[in-house]
PDB file of C-alpha atoms in Angstrom:
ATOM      1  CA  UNK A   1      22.027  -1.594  -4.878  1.00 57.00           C
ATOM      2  CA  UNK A   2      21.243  -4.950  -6.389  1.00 53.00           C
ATOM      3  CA  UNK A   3      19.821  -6.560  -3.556  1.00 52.00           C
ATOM      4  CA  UNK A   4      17.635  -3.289  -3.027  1.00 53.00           C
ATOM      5  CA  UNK A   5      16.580  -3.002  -6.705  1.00 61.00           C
ATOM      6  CA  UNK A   6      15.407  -7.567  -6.295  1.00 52.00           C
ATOM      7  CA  UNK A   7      13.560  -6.627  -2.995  1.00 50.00           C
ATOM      8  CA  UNK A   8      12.179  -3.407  -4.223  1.00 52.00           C
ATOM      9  CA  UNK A   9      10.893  -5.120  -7.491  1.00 51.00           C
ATOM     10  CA  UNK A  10       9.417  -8.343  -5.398  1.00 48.00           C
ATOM     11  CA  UNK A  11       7.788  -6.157  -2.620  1.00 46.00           C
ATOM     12  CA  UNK A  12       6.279  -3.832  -5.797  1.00 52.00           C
ATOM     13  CA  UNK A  13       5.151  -6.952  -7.922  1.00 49.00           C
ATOM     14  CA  UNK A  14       3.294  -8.346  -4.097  1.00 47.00           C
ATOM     15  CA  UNK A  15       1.141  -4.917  -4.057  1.00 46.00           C
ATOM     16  CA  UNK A  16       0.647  -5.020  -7.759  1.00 46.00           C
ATOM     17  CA  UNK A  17      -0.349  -8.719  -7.822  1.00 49.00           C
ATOM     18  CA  UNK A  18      -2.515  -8.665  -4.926  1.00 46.00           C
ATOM     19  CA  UNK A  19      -4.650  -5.303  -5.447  1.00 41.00           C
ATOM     20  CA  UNK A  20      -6.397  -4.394  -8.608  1.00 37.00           C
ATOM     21  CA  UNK A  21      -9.180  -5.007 -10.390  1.00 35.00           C
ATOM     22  CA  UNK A  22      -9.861  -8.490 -12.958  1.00 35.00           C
ATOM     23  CA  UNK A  23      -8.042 -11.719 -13.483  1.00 38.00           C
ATOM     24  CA  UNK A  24      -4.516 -12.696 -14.798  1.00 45.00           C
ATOM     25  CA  UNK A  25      -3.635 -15.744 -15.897  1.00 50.00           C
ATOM     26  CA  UNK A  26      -4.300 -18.521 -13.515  1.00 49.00           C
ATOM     27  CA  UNK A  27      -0.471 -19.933 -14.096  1.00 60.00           C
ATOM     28  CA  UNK A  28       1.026 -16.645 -13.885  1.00 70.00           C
ATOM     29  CA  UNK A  29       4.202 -16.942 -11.500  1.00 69.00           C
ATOM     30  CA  UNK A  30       5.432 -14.729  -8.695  1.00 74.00           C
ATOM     31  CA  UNK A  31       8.575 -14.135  -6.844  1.00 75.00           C
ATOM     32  CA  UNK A  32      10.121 -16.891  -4.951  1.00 78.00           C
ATOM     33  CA  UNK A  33      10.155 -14.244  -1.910  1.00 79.00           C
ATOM     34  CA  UNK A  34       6.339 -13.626  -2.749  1.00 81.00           C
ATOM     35  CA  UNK A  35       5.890 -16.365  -0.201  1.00 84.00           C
ATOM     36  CA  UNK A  36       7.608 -14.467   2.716  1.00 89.00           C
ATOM     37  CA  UNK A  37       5.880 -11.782   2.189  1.00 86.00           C
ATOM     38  CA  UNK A  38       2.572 -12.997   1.502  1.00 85.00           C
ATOM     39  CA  UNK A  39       2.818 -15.334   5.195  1.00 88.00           C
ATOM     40  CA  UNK A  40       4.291 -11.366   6.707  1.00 91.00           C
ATOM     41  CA  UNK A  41       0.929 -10.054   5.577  1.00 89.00           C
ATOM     42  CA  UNK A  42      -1.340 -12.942   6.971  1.00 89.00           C
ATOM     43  CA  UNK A  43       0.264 -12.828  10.181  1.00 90.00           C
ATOM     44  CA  UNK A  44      -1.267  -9.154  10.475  1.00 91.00           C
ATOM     45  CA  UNK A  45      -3.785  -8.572  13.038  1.00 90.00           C
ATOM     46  CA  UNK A  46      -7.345  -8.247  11.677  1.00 89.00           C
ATOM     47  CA  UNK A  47      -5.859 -10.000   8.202  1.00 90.00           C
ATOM     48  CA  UNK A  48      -8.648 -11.552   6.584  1.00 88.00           C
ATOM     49  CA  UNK A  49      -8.321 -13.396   3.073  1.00 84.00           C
ATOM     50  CA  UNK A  50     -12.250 -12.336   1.946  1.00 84.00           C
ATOM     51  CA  UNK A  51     -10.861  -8.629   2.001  1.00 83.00           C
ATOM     52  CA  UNK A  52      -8.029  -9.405   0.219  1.00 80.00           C
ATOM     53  CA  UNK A  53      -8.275  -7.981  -3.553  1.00 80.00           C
ATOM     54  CA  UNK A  54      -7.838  -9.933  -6.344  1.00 82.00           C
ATOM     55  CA  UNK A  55      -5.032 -10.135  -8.721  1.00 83.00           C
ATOM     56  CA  UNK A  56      -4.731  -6.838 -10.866  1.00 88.00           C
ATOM     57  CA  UNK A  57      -5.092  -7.386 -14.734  1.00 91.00           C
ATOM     58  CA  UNK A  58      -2.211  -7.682 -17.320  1.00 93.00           C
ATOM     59  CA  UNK A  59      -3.322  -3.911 -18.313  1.00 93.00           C
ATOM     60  CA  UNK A  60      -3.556  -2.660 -14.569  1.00 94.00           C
ATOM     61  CA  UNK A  61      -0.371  -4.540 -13.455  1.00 94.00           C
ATOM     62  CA  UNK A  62       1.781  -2.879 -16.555  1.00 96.00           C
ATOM     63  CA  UNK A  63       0.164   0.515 -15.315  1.00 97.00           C
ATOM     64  CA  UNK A  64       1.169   0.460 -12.188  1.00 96.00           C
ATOM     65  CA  UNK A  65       4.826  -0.997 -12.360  1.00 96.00           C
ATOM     66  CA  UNK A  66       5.344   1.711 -15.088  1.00 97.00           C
ATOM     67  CA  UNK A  67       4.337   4.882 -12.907  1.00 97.00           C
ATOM     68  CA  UNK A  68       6.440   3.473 -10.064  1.00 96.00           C
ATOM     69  CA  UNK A  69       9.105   2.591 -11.708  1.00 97.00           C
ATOM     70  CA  UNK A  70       9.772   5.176 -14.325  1.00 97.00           C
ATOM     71  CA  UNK A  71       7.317   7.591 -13.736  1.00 96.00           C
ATOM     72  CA  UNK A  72       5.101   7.319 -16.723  1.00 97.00           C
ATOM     73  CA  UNK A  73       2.446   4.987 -18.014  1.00 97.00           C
ATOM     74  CA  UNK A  74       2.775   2.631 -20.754  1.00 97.00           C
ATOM     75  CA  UNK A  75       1.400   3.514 -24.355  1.00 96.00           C
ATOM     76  CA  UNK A  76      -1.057   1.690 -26.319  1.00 95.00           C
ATOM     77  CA  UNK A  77       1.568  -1.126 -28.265  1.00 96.00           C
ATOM     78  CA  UNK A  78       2.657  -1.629 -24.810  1.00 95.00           C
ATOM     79  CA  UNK A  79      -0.130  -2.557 -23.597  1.00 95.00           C
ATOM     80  CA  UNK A  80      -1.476  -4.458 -26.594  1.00 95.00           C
ATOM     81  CA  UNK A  81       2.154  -6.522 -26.594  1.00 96.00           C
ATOM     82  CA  UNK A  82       2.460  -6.994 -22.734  1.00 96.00           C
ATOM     83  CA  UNK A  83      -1.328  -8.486 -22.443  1.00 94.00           C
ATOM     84  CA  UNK A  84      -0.476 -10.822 -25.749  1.00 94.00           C
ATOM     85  CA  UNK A  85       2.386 -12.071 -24.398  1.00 94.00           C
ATOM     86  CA  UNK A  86       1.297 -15.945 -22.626  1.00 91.00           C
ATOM     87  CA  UNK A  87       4.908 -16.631 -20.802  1.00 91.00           C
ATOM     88  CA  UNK A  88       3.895 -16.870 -17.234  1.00 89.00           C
ATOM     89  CA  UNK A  89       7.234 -15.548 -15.991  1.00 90.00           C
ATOM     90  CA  UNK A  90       6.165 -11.879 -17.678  1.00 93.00           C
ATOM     91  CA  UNK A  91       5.276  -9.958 -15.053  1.00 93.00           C
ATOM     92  CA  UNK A  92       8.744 -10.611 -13.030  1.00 91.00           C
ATOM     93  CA  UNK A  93      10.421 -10.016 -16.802  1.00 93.00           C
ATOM     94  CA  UNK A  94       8.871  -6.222 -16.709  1.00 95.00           C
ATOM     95  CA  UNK A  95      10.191  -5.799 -13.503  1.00 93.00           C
ATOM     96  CA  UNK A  96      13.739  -6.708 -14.303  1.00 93.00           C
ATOM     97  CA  UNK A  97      13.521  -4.803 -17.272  1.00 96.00           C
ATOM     98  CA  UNK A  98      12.631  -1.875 -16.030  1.00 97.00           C
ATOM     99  CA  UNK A  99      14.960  -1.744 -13.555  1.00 95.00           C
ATOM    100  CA  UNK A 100      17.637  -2.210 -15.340  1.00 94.00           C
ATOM    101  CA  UNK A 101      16.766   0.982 -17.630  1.00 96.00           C
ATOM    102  CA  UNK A 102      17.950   4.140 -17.894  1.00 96.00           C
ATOM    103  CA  UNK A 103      14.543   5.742 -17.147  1.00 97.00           C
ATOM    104  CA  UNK A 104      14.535   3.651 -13.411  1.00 96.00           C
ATOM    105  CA  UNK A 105      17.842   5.729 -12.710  1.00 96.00           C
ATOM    106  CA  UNK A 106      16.911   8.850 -14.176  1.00 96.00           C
ATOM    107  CA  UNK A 107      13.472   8.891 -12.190  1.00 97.00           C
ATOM    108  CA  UNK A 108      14.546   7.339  -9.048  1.00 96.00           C
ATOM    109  CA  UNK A 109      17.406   9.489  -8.764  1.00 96.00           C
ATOM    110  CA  UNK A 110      15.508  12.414  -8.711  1.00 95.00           C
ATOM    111  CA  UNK A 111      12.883  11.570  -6.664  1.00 96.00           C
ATOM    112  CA  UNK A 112      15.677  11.107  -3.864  1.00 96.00           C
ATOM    113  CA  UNK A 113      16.904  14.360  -4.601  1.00 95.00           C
ATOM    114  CA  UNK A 114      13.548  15.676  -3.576  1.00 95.00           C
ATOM    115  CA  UNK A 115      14.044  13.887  -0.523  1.00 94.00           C
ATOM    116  CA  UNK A 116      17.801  15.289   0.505  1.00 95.00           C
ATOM    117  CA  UNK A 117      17.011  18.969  -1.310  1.00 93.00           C
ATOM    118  CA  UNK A 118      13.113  19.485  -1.599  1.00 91.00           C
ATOM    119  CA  UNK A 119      13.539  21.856  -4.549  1.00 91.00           C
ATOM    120  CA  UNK A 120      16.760  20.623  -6.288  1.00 89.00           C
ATOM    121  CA  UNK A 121      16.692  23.588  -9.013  1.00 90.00           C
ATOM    122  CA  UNK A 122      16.900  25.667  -6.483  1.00 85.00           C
ATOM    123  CA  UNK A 123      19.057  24.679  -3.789  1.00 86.00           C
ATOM    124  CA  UNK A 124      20.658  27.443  -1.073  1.00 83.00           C
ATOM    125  CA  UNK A 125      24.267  26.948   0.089  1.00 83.00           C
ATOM    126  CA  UNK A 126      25.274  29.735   2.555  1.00 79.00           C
ATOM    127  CA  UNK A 127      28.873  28.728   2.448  1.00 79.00           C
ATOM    128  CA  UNK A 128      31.530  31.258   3.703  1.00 74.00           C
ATOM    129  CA  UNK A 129      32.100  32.513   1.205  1.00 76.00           C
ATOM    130  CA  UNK A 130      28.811  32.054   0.108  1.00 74.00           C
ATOM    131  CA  UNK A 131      28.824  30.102  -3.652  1.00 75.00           C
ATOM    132  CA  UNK A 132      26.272  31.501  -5.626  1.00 75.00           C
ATOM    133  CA  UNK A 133      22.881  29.987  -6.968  1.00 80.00           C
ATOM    134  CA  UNK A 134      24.841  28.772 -10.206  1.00 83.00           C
ATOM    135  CA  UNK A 135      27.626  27.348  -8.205  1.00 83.00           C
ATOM    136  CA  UNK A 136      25.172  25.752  -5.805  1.00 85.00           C
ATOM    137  CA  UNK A 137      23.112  24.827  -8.719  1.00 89.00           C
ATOM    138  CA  UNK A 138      26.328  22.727 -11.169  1.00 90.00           C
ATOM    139  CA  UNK A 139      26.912  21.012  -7.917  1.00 91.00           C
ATOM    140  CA  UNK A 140      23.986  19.747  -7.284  1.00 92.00           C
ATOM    141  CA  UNK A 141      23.279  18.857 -10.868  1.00 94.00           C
ATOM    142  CA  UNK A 142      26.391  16.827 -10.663  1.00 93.00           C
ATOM    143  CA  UNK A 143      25.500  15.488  -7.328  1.00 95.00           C
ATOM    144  CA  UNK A 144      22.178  13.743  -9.460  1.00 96.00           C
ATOM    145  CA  UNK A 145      24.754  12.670 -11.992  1.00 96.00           C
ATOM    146  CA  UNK A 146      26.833  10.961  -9.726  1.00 96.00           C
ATOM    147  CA  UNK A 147      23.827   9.615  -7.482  1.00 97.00           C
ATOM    148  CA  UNK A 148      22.361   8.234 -10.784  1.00 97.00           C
ATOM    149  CA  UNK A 149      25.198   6.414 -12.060  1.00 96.00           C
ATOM    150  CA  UNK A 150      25.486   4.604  -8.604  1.00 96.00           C
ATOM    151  CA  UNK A 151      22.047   3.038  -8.571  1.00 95.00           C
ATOM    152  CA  UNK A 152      22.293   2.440 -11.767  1.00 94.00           C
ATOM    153  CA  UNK A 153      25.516   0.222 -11.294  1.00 93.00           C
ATOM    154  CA  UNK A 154      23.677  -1.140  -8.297  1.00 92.00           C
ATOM    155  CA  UNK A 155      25.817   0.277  -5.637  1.00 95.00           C
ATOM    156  CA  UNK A 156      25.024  -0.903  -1.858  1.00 95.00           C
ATOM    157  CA  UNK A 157      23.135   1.851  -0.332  1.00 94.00           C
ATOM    158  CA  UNK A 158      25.678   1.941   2.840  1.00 94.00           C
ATOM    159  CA  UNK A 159      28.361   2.563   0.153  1.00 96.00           C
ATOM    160  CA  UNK A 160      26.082   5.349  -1.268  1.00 95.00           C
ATOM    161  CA  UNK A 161      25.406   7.069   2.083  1.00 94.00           C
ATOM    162  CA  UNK A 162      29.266   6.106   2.752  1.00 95.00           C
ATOM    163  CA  UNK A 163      30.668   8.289  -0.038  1.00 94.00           C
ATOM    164  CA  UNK A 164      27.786  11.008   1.168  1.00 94.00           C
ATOM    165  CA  UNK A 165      28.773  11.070   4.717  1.00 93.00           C
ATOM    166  CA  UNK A 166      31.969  11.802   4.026  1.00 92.00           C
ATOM    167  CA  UNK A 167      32.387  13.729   0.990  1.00 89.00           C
ATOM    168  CA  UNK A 168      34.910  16.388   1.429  1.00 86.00           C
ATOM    169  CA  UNK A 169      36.928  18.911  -0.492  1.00 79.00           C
ATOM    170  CA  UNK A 170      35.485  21.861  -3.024  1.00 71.00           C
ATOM    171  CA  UNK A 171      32.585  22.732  -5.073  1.00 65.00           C
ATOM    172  CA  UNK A 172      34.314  21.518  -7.797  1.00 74.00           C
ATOM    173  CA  UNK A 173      35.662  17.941  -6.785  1.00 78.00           C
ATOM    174  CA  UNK A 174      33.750  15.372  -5.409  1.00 88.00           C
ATOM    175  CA  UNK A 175      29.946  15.978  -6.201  1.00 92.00           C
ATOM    176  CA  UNK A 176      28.677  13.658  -3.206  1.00 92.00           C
ATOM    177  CA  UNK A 177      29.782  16.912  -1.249  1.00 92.00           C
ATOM    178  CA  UNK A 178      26.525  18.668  -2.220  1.00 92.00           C
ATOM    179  CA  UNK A 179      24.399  16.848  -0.060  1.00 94.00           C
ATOM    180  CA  UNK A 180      26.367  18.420   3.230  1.00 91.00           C
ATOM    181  CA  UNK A 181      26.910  21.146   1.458  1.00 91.00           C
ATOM    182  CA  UNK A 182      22.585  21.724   1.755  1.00 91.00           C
ATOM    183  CA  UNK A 183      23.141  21.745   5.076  1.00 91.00           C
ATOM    184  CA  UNK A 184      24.774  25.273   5.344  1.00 88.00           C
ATOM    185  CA  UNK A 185      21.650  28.022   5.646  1.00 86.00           C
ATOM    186  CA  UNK A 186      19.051  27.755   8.425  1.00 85.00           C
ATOM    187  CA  UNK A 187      19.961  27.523  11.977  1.00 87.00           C
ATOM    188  CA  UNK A 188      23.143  26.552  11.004  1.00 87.00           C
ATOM    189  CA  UNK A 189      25.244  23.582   9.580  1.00 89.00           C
ATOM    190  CA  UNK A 190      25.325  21.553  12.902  1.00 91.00           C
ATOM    191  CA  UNK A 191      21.694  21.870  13.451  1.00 91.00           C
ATOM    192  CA  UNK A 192      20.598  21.588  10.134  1.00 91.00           C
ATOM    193  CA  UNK A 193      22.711  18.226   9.526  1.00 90.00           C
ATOM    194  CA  UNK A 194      20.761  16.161  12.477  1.00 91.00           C
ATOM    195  CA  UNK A 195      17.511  17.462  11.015  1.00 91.00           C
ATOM    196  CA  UNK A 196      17.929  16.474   7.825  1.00 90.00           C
ATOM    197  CA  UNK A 197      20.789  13.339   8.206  1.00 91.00           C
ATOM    198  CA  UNK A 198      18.311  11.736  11.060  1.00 91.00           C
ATOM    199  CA  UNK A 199      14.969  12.244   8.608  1.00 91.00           C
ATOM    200  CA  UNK A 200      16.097  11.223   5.336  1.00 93.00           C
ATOM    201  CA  UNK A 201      19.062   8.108   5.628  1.00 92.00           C
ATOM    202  CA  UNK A 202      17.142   6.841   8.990  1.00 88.00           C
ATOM    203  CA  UNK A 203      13.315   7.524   8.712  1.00 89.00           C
ATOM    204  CA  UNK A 204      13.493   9.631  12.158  1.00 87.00           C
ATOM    205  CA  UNK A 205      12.428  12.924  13.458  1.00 87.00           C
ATOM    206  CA  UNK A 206      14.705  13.860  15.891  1.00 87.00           C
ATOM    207  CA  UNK A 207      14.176  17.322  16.296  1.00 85.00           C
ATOM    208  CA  UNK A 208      12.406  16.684  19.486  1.00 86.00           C
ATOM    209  CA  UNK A 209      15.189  15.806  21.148  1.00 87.00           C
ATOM    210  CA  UNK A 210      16.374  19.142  20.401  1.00 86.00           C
ATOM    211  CA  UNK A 211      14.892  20.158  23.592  1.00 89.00           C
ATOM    212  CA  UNK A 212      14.039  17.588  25.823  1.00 91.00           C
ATOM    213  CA  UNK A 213      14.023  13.894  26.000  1.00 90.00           C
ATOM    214  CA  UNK A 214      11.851  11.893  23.742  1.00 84.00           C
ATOM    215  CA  UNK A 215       8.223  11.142  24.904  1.00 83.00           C
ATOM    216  CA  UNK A 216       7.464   8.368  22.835  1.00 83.00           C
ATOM    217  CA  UNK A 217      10.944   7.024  21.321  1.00 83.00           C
ATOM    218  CA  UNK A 218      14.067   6.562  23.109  1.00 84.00           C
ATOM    219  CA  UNK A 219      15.772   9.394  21.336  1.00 86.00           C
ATOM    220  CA  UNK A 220      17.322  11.509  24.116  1.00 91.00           C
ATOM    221  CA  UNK A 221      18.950  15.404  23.613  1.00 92.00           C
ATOM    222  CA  UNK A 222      21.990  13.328  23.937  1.00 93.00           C
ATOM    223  CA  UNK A 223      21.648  11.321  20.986  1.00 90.00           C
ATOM    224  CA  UNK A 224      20.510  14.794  19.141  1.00 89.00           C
ATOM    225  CA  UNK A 225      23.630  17.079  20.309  1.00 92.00           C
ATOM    226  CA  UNK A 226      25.921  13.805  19.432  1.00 92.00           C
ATOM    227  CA  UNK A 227      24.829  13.557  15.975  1.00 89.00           C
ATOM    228  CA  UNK A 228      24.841  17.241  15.316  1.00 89.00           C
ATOM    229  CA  UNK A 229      28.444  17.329  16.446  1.00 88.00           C
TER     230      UNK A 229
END
């Protein structure tokens, strides 16, 4: 996930930089992709530059990046060291740095298991025959394990959702298998699966479709019955 990690750091540092309250240093350097960005956001209808907020302070910056990073804010020597230190290249430094920690993976990886399993300490499998809440529980705990790991190497994404897709075998082999393995309560596997695939690896809620065409979108009950089988 390298290239997601770079663009997820430049795109945070952007909304960090440009909001906040107080100065930072006037030679303080951004992003090369800053730039891209930056001309993206002034091409937006209505965009006007008084409105824009200034840069956010050394503290405010160090803050933010912390709580969205690793989930926690910095403590006081943090603070005092981050706002001492004068290299202009600091900010982008953080960044890196925190990505590259264990704390990134740990965090991040369970905030997408929120997203595939809502609850992940408590996660129903209605397998035939049905696993059990420890079984379902090991699996998914191994399921984080394994999802961690991967961003933390900085697996592609599509290789990610890859290994998901089409995990296969037992409880007990390949962990990726939990996330399909959510799937089984409900209305059933087949329905449950383009709910929840559609939503959470493509941003889309195609449950509509379920009974008629699409009003809005070009989602069709085609599209929904196809994915579901």
């Amino acid at each position: 996930m390298r290239h997601a990690k770079a663009g997820a750091g430049a795109l945070l540092a952007l909304l960090i930089l440009g909001t906040g309250v107080g100065a930072a240093p006037q030679d303080l350097q951004k992003p090369a992709v800053c730039s891209t960005i930056d001309g993206a956001v002034k091409g937006i209808s209505g965009y006007s530059q008084k409105d824009q907020s200034q840069v956010a302070s050394d503290g405010e910056f160090l803050r933010r990046v912390m709580l969205d990073l690793v989930g926690y804010p910095p403590n006081l020597d943090q603070v005092k060291a981050f706002m001492a230190d004068v290299n202009p290249n600091k900010r982008i430094a953080k960044i890196d740095e925190l990505l590259e920690s264990d704390d990134w993976a740990d965090y991040w990886s369970r905030r997408f298991a929120e997203v595939f399993f809502g609850n992940y300490h408590d996660v129903g499998m209605a397998t035939m025959p049905n696993m059990g809440k420890a079984s379902s529980a090991r699996i998914v705990r191994d399921f984080m394990k394994w999802f961690k790991l991967k961003i933390s190497k900085d697996k592609p994404w599509t290789e990610i959702v890859s290994d998901m897709i089409d995990a296969r075998g037992t409880d007990e082999g390949d962990p990726a298998l939990a996330w399909k393995l959510s799937f089984y309560g409900g209305e059933g596997f087949a329905i449950e699966f383009a709910n929840g695939a559609a939503q959470q690896l493509l941003g889309i809620r195609l449950v509509c479709a379920r009974c008629h065409d699409h009003p809005f979108d070009g989602w069709t009950v085609e599209n929904y019955y196809g994915l579901a089988s």
